[in-house]
Coordinates of N, CA, C and O in Angstrom, one line a residue:
M1 N 89.6 68.1 99.9 CA 90.0 69.4 99.3 C 88.7 70.6 99.0 O 87.7 69.9 98.5
T2 N 89.4 71.6 99.1 CA 88.0 72.9 99.1 C 88.2 73.2 97.4 O 89.0 73.1 96.9
T3 N 87.2 74.0 97.1 CA 86.7 74.1 96.0 C 87.5 75.0 95.7 O 87.9 75.6 94.7
E4 N 87.9 76.0 96.5 CA 88.6 77.4 96.6 C 90.2 76.5 95.5 O 91.1 77.4 94.9
N5 N 90.7 75.3 95.9 CA 91.9 74.9 95.5 C 92.0 73.9 94.4 O 93.0 73.4 94.2
L6 N 90.6 73.8 93.9 CA 90.4 72.8 92.7 C 90.7 73.5 91.4 O 90.4 74.9 91.1
L7 N 91.3 72.8 90.8 CA 92.2 73.2 89.4 C 91.0 72.9 88.5 O 89.9 71.7 88.4
P8 N 90.9 73.5 87.1 CA 89.7 73.0 86.0 C 90.0 71.4 85.7 O 88.8 71.2 85.8
L9 N 91.0 71.3 85.9 CA 91.0 69.7 85.2 C 90.9 68.6 86.2 O 89.7 68.2 86.0
E10 N 90.6 68.9 87.5 CA 90.1 68.3 88.4 C 88.7 68.3 88.8 O 87.7 67.6 88.8
L11 N 88.1 69.7 88.1 CA 86.7 69.9 88.3 C 86.0 69.0 87.2 O 85.2 68.3 87.6
I12 N 86.9 68.9 86.1 CA 86.1 68.1 85.0 C 86.0 66.6 85.3 O 85.1 65.9 84.9
D13 N 87.1 66.5 86.3 CA 87.6 65.1 86.4 C 86.3 64.5 87.1 O 86.0 63.6 87.1
K14 N 86.1 65.2 88.0 CA 85.2 65.1 89.1 C 83.5 65.0 88.4 O 82.6 64.3 88.7
C15 N 83.4 65.4 87.2 CA 82.3 65.3 86.6 C 81.9 63.9 85.3 O 81.3 63.8 85.1
V16 N 83.0 63.2 85.8 CA 83.2 61.9 84.7 C 82.1 61.4 84.9 O 82.1 60.8 86.3
G17 N 81.3 60.6 84.5 CA 80.2 59.9 84.8 C 78.8 60.5 85.1 O 77.4 59.8 85.4
S18 N 78.9 61.7 84.9 CA 77.3 62.6 85.5 C 77.4 63.3 84.1 O 78.3 63.7 83.4
P19 N 76.1 64.2 84.0 CA 75.5 64.8 83.3 C 76.4 66.3 82.9 O 76.6 66.7 84.0
I20 N 76.6 66.7 81.7 CA 77.4 67.6 81.4 C 76.7 68.4 80.2 O 76.1 67.8 79.5
W21 N 76.4 70.0 80.4 CA 76.3 70.8 79.2 C 77.2 71.6 78.6 O 78.0 72.2 79.2
V22 N 77.7 71.2 77.5 CA 78.8 71.6 77.0 C 77.9 72.7 76.0 O 77.6 72.1 75.2
I23 N 78.7 73.8 76.0 CA 78.5 75.1 74.7 C 79.5 75.5 73.7 O 80.9 75.6 74.5
M24 N 79.6 74.9 72.4 CA 80.3 75.2 71.4 C 80.8 76.6 71.1 O 79.6 77.6 71.0
N25 N 81.9 76.9 70.8 CA 82.3 78.3 69.8 C 81.2 79.0 68.7 O 80.6 79.8 68.7
S26 N 80.4 77.8 68.2 CA 79.7 77.9 67.0 C 78.5 78.4 67.1 O 77.2 78.5 66.3
G27 N 78.3 77.9 68.7 CA 76.8 78.4 69.0 C 75.9 76.9 69.6 O 74.6 76.7 69.9
K28 N 76.2 75.8 68.6 CA 75.9 74.4 68.7 C 75.9 74.0 70.9 O 76.8 74.7 71.3
E29 N 74.9 73.3 71.1 CA 75.4 72.7 72.7 C 75.0 71.0 72.4 O 74.1 71.0 71.8
F30 N 75.6 70.9 73.9 CA 75.4 69.2 73.6 C 75.3 68.9 75.0 O 76.1 69.7 76.1
T31 N 74.2 68.2 75.5 CA 74.0 67.8 76.8 C 74.2 66.3 76.7 O 73.9 65.2 75.7
G32 N 74.9 65.5 77.9 CA 75.1 64.2 77.8 C 75.8 64.0 79.3 O 76.2 65.0 79.9
K33 N 76.1 62.7 78.7 CA 77.1 62.1 80.1 C 78.4 62.1 79.6 O 78.8 61.5 78.9
L34 N 79.0 62.6 80.7 CA 80.8 62.5 80.3 C 81.5 61.4 80.7 O 81.3 61.2 81.8
L35 N 81.9 60.6 79.4 CA 82.5 59.7 79.5 C 84.0 59.8 79.9 O 84.3 58.8 81.0
G36 N 84.5 60.6 78.9 CA 86.0 61.1 79.7 C 86.5 61.9 78.9 O 86.0 62.7 78.4
F37 N 87.7 62.4 78.9 CA 88.6 63.6 78.4 C 90.0 63.8 78.5 O 90.4 62.6 79.2
D38 N 90.6 64.3 78.3 CA 92.4 64.4 78.0 C 92.8 65.8 78.4 O 91.9 66.6 78.8
D39 N 94.0 65.8 78.1 CA 94.6 67.2 79.0 C 94.3 68.3 77.9 O 94.4 69.3 78.5
Y40 N 93.7 68.0 76.9 CA 92.9 69.0 75.9 C 91.6 69.4 76.3 O 91.0 70.1 75.5
V41 N 91.0 68.6 77.2 CA 89.7 69.0 76.9 C 88.6 68.4 76.3 O 87.9 68.8 75.7
N42 N 89.4 67.7 75.1 CA 88.9 67.2 74.0 C 87.6 66.3 75.4 O 88.4 65.2 76.3
M43 N 86.4 65.7 74.8 CA 85.5 65.1 75.7 C 84.5 64.1 74.8 O 84.3 64.4 73.7
V44 N 84.4 62.8 75.7 CA 83.7 61.9 74.9 C 82.5 62.1 76.0 O 82.0 62.0 77.1
L45 N 81.3 62.1 74.8 CA 79.7 62.2 75.8 C 79.0 61.1 75.1 O 79.3 60.9 74.1
I46 N 78.4 60.7 76.0 CA 77.7 59.3 75.2 C 75.8 59.8 75.7 O 75.7 60.9 76.8
D47 N 75.2 59.5 74.8 CA 73.5 59.5 75.1 C 73.5 61.0 74.9 O 73.0 62.0 76.2
V48 N 73.5 61.3 74.1 CA 73.8 62.9 74.0 C 72.8 63.6 73.0 O 72.4 62.8 72.1
T49 N 72.4 64.6 73.5 CA 71.3 65.7 72.9 C 72.3 67.0 72.3 O 72.7 67.4 72.7
E50 N 72.2 67.1 71.0 CA 73.1 68.4 70.4 C 71.6 69.4 70.0 O 70.7 68.8 69.4
I51 N 71.9 70.5 70.4 CA 71.1 71.5 70.2 C 71.5 72.5 69.2 O 72.5 73.4 69.7
D52 N 70.7 72.4 68.0 CA 71.6 73.7 66.8 C 70.4 74.4 67.0 O 69.6 74.4 66.4
P53 N 71.1 76.1 67.1 CA 69.5 76.9 67.1 C 68.9 76.7 65.6 O 68.0 77.6 66.1
N54 N 69.7 76.7 64.6 CA 69.1 76.4 63.2 C 68.5 75.0 63.0 O 67.4 75.2 62.4
E55 N 68.6 74.0 63.1 CA 68.4 72.8 63.2 C 67.2 72.0 64.2 O 67.0 70.5 64.2
G56 N 67.3 72.2 65.3 CA 67.0 72.1 66.7 C 67.3 71.1 67.2 O 68.9 70.8 67.5
K57 N 67.3 69.7 67.7 CA 67.6 69.0 68.8 C 68.0 67.4 67.6 O 67.0 67.0 67.4
I58 N 68.6 66.6 67.8 CA 69.3 65.8 67.3 C 70.2 64.5 68.6 O 70.8 65.3 69.4
H59 N 69.5 63.6 68.8 CA 69.9 62.7 69.4 C 71.1 61.8 68.8 O 70.9 61.4 68.0
L60 N 72.0 61.6 69.6 CA 73.1 60.5 69.1 C 73.7 59.9 70.7 O 73.5 60.3 71.8
P61 N 74.1 58.5 70.0 CA 74.5 57.2 71.0 C 75.9 58.1 71.9 O 76.0 57.9 72.8
K62 N 76.9 58.9 71.0 CA 78.3 59.0 71.6 C 78.7 59.9 70.6 O 78.5 59.9 69.2
I63 N 79.6 61.1 71.0 CA 80.7 62.0 70.5 C 81.8 62.3 71.5 O 81.6 62.2 72.1
L64 N 82.4 62.6 70.1 CA 84.1 63.3 70.4 C 83.6 65.1 70.1 O 83.7 65.2 69.4
L65 N 84.0 65.5 70.9 CA 84.2 67.1 70.7 C 85.7 67.5 70.8 O 86.0 67.1 72.0
N66 N 86.2 68.6 70.4 CA 87.1 69.0 70.3 C 87.2 70.0 71.4 O 86.7 70.7 71.3
G67 N 88.4 70.3 72.1 CA 88.2 70.9 73.1 C 88.4 72.5 72.8 O 88.5 73.1 73.6
N68 N 89.5 72.7 71.7 CA 89.5 73.7 71.4 C 88.4 74.7 70.5 O 88.3 75.8 71.0
N69 N 87.3 73.8 70.4 CA 85.8 74.4 70.1 C 85.2 74.6 71.2 O 83.9 75.3 71.2
I70 N 85.5 74.3 72.3 CA 84.4 74.2 73.5 C 84.2 75.7 74.3 O 85.3 76.5 74.5
C71 N 83.2 76.5 74.3 CA 83.1 77.5 75.3 C 83.0 77.7 76.6 O 83.9 78.4 77.2
M72 N 82.4 76.9 76.7 CA 81.5 76.6 78.4 C 81.2 75.2 78.9 O 80.4 74.9 77.8
M73 N 81.3 75.0 79.9 CA 81.1 73.4 80.0 C 80.0 73.8 81.3 O 80.5 74.5 82.5
I74 N 78.7 73.3 81.7 CA 77.9 73.2 82.7 C 77.9 72.0 83.4 O 77.3 71.8 83.0
P75 N 78.5 71.9 84.1 CA 78.6 70.1 85.3 C 76.9 70.0 85.5 O 76.5 71.4 86.3
G76 N 76.2 69.3 85.3 CA 74.7 68.6 85.7 C 74.1 70.0 85.0 O 72.7 69.4 85.3
G77 N 74.1 70.3 84.2 CA 73.4 71.3 83.3 C 72.8 70.3 82.1 O 73.1 69.0 82.0
D78 N 71.2 70.6 82.0 CA 70.6 69.9 81.0 C 70.0 70.5 79.9 O 69.4 70.0 78.9
G79 N 70.2 71.8 79.6 CA 70.5 72.8 77.9 C 69.2 73.2 78.1 O 68.8 73.9 77.5
E80 N 68.1 73.0 79.2 CA 67.1 73.7 79.1 C 67.0 74.9 80.2 O 66.0 75.6 80.5
T81 N 68.1 75.1 80.8 CA 68.1 76.2 81.9 C 68.3 77.3 81.7 O 68.7 77.7 80.6
K82 N 67.2 78.2 81.8 CA 67.4 79.7 81.9 C 68.3 80.0 82.8 O 68.1 80.4 84.1
F83 N 68.9 81.3 82.6 CA 69.8 82.0 83.3 C 69.0 83.3 83.5 O 68.3 83.9 83.0
E84 N 69.9 83.7 84.7 CA 69.4 85.2 85.3 C 69.3 86.1 84.0 O 70.3 86.2 83.7
G85 N 68.2 87.0 83.8 CA 68.4 88.1 83.4 C 68.2 87.7 81.7 O 67.8 88.5 80.7
E86 N 67.6 86.5 81.4 CA 67.3 85.7 79.9 C 66.3 85.8 79.7 O 65.2 85.3 80.1
D87 N 65.6 86.6 78.6 CA 64.1 86.7 78.1 C 63.6 85.5 77.8 O 63.9 84.9 76.4
E88 N 62.6 84.8 78.4 CA 61.7 84.1 77.6 C 61.5 84.4 76.6 O 61.2 83.5 75.3
D89 N 60.9 85.3 76.2 CA 60.2 85.9 75.0 C 61.1 85.8 73.7 O 60.6 85.3 72.7
E90 N 62.1 85.9 74.2 CA 63.3 86.1 73.0 C 63.4 84.4 72.4 O 63.5 84.5 71.4
E91 N 63.8 83.5 73.1 CA 63.4 81.9 72.6 C 62.1 81.7 71.6 O 62.0 80.9 71.0
E92 N 60.9 82.2 72.2 CA 60.0 82.1 71.5 C 59.7 82.2 69.8 O 59.0 82.3 69.3
E93 N 60.5 83.5 69.8 CA 60.6 84.4 68.4 C 61.5 83.3 67.3 O 62.0 82.9 67.5

């Protein structure tokens, strides 16, 4: 199967058991290993790091994320990646 014909839920299914970086609508971010998900993209992550812009990092053994509140998912992401054009000085302030 080529990636051109890959549906969104099929892509997420390929990520089960792998690291994933999830960015929520609230601005919170989660990194962890994807344990499973459902048709609504509710996700269970294990070995989780919650990254809150105001509170810092919190480590959790397991978490359930509501699919309605997910803004973006980055398969294999670690939460530390800098995107092209992102200013490093902005993060230090």
